[in-house]
Short mmCIF file of C-alpha atoms in Angstrom, two decimals:
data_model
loop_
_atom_site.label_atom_id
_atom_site.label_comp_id
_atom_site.label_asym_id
_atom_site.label_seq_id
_atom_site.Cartn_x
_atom_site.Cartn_y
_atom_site.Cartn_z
CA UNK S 1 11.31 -8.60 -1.87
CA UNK S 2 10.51 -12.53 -1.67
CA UNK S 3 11.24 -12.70 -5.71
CA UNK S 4 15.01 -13.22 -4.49
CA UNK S 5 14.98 -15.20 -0.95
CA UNK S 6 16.51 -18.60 -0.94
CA UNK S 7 13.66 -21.08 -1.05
CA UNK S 8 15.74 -23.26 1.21
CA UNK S 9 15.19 -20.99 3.94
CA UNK S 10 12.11 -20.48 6.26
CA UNK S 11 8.81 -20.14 5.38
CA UNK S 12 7.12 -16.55 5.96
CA UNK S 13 4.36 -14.50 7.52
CA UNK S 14 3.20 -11.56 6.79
CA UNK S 15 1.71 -10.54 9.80
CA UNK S 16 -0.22 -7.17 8.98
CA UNK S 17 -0.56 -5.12 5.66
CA UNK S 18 -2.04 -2.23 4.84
CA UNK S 19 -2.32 1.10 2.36
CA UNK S 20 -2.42 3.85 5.09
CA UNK S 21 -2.31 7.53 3.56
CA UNK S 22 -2.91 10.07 5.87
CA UNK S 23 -3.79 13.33 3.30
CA UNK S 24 -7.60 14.15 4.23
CA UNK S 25 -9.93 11.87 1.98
CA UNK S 26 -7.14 9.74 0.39
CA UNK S 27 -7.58 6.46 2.44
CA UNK S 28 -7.83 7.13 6.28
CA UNK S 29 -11.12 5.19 6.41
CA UNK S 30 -10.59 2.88 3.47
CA UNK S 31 -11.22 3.49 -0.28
CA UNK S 32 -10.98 2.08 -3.45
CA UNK S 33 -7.55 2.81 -4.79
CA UNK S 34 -6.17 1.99 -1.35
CA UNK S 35 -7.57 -1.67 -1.76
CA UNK S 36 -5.81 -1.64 -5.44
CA UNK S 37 -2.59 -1.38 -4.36
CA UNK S 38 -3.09 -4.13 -1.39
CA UNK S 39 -4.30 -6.26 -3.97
CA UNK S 40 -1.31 -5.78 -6.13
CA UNK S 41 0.95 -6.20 -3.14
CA UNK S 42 -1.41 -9.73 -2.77
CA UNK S 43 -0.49 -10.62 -6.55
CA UNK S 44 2.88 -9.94 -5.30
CA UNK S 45 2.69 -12.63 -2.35
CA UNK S 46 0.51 -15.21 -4.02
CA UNK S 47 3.56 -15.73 -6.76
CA UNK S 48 5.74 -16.35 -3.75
CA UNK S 49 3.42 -18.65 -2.36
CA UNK S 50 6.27 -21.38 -2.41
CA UNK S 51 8.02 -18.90 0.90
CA UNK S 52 5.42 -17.18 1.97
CA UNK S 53 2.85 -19.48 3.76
CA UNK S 54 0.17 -16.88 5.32
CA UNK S 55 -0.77 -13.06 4.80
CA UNK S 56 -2.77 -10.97 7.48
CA UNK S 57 -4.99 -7.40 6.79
CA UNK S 58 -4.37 -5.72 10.25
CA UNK S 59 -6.36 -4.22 12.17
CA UNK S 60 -9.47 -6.11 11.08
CA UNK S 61 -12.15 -4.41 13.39
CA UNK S 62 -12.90 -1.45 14.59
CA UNK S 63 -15.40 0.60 16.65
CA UNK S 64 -16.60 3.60 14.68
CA UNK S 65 -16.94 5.56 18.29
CA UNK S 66 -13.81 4.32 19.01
CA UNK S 67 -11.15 4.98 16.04
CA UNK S 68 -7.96 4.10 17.33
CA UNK S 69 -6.62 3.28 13.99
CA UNK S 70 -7.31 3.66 10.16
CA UNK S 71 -7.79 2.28 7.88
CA UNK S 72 -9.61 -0.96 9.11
CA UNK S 73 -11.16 -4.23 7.45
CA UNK S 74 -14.58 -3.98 9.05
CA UNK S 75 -16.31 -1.39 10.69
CA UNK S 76 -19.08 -1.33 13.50
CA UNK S 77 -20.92 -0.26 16.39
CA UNK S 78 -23.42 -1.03 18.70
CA UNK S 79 -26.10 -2.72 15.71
CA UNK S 80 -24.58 -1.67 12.36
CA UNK S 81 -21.22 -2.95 10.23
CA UNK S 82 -19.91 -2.69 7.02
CA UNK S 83 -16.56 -4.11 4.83
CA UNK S 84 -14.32 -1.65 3.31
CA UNK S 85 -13.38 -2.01 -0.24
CA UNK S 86 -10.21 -3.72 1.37
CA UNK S 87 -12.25 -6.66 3.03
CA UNK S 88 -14.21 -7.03 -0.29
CA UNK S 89 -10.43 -7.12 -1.80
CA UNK S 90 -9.55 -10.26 0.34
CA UNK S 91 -12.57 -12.11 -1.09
CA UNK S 92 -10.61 -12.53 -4.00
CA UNK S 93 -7.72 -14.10 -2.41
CA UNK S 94 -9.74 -16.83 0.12
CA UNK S 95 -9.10 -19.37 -2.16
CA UNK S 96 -4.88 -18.79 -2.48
CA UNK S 97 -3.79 -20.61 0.56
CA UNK S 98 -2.93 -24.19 -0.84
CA UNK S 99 -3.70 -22.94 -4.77
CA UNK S 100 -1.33 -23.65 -7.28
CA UNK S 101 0.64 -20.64 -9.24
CA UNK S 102 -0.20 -21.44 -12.80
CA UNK S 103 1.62 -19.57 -15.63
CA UNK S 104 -0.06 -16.97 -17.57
CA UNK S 105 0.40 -14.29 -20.63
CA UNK S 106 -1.33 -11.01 -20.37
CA UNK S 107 -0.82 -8.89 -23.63
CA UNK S 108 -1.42 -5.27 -23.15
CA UNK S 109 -0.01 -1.90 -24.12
CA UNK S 110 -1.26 -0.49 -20.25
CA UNK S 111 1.41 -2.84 -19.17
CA UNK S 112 3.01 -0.65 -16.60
CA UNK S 113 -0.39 -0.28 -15.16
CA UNK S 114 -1.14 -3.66 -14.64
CA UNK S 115 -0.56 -6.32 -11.80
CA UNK S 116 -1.94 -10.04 -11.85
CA UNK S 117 -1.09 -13.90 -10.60
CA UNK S 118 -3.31 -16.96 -11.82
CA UNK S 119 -3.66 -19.55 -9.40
CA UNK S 120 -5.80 -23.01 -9.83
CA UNK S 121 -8.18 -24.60 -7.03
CA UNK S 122 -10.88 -27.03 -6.84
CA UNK S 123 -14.04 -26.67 -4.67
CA UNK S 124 -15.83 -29.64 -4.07
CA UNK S 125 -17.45 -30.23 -7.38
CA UNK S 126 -15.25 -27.78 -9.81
CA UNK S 127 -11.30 -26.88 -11.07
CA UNK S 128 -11.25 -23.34 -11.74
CA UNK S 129 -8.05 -21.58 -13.39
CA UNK S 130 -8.61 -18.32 -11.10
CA UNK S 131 -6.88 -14.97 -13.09
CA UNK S 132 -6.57 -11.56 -10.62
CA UNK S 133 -5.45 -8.82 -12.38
CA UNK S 134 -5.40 -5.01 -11.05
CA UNK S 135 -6.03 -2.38 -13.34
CA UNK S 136 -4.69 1.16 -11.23
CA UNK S 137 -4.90 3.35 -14.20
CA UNK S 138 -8.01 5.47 -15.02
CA UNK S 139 -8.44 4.17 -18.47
CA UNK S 140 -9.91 1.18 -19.71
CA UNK S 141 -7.46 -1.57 -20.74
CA UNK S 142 -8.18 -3.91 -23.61
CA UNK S 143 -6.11 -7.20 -23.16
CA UNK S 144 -5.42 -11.24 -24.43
CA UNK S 145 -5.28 -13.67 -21.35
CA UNK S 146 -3.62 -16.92 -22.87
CA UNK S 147 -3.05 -19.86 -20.30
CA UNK S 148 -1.32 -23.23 -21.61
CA UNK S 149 -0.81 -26.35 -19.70
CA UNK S 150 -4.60 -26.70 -18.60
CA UNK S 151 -4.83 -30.36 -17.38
CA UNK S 152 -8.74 -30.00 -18.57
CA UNK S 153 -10.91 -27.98 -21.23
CA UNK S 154 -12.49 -24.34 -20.09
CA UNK S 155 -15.94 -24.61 -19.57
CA UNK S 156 -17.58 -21.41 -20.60
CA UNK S 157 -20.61 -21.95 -19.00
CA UNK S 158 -19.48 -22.09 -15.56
CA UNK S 159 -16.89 -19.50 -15.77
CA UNK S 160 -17.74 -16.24 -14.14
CA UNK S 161 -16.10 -12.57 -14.13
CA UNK S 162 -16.00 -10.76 -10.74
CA UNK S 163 -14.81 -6.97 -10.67
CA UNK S 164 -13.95 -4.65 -7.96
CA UNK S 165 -14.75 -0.87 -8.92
CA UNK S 166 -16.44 2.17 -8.42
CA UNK S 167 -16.91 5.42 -10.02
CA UNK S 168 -14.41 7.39 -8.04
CA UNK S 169 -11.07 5.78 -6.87
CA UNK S 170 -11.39 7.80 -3.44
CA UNK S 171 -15.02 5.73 -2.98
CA UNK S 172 -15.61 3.77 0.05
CA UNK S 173 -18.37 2.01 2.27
CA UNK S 174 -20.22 3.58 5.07
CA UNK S 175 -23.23 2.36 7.46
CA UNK S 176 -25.93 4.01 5.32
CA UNK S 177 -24.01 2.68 1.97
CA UNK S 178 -21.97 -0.45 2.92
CA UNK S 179 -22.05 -1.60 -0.69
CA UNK S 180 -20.87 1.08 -2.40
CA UNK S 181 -17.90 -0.36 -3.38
CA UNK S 182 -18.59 -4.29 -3.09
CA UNK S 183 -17.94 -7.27 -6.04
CA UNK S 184 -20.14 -7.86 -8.98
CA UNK S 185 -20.26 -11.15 -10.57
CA UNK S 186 -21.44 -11.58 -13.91
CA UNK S 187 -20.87 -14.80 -16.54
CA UNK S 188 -17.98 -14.82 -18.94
CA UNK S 189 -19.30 -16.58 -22.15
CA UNK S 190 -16.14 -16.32 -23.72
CA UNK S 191 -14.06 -17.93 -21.61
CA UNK S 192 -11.42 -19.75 -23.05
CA UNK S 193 -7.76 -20.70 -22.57
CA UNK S 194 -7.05 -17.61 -24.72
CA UNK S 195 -9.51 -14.52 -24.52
CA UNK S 196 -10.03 -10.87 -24.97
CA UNK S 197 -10.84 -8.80 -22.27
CA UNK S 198 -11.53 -5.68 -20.76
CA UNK S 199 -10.81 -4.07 -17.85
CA UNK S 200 -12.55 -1.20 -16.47
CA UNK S 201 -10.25 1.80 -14.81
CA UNK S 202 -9.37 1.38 -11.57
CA UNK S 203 -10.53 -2.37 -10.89
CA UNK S 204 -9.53 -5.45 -9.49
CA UNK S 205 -11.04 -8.34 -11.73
CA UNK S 206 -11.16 -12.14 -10.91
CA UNK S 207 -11.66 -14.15 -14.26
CA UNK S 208 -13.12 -17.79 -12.80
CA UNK S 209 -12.45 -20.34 -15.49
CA UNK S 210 -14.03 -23.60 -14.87
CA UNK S 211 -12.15 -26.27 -15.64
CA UNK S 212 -14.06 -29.90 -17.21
CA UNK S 213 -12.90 -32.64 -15.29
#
């Protein structure tokens, strides 16, 4: 939609988004795949991010005795909470607002399957290239990442992988297992301006690459 809107015009909001499916166990609380395709529709925004200025999840709390509305970001009651695999899915994109779109090339014969954006950001002691890329199929995806134009050298020892996943794409969070579907950060020796990976099925995965300065 934003791809083709004049970027002499105004800026936008996106007020509220949201996967809402309302087949029995495909989404109403939350789930996995659900927070795929938001993420995708993120990827989406985040390559606009030259028109559109802010994005909102909506709702963003709700009272498990008091369901008015589904799916929702967090969940609580009177002593308990928990995230849905949609507000782990925002984690991913904190850093977007005021990032800079950098160009990518992701080489892959799951093509259709795939969605990504690369953005760059500093926090206050690093420059990290940051690469999203969904992965909505239920195979594994081998792929080359290549990145050119890097004002500085990838650091491989500061660079870090962060994936999104579970074993069922229908998997969600609950009071007694509010992790269940949560991030997992791990290091990414072979980080590099271009580098092999692998993406597990059914996964959003945020290569950090640290950036020398």
């Amino acid at each position: 939609m934003f791809d083709n809107v004049p970027r002499t015009g105004p800026k936008v909001f996106v007020s509220e988004y949201a996967v809402v499916e309302e087949k029995p166990g495909d989404g109403g609380n939350g789930n996995l795949v659900a927070s795929l395709a938001e993420a995708a529709f993120l990827t989406g925004l985040e390559k606009n991010s030259d028109i559109v200025q802010m994005a909102s999840y909506a709702p963003l709390f709700v009272n498990d005795n008091d369901r008015t509305w589904m799916p929702d970001a967090i969940v609580f009651n009177s002593w308990q909470q928990y995230g849905t695999p949609s507000y782990w899915m925002q984690t991913f994109f904190r850093e977007s607002s005021g990032a800079l779109i950098h160009p990518i090339t992701i080489n892959s014969s799951y093509s259709q399957q795939l969605a990504a954006s690369a953005v760059t950001w500093q926090d206050s002691k690093i420059s990290f290239l940051r690469v999203k890329i969904v992965n909505f199929g239920p195979v594994a995806v081998n792929l080359t990442i290549s990145a050119s134009g890097l004002e500085a050298s990838v650091n491989s020892a500061r660079s870090t992988v962060t994936v999104l996943t579970s074993s069922n794409p229908l998997d969600g969070n609950s009071f007694s297992r509010p992790k269940k579907v949560a991030p997992v950060m791990s290091e990414l020796p072979n980080a590099a301006e271009e580098m092999q990976a692998l993406l597990v099925p059914y996964s959003l995965t945020s290569f950090d690459l640290a950036l020398d300065v």
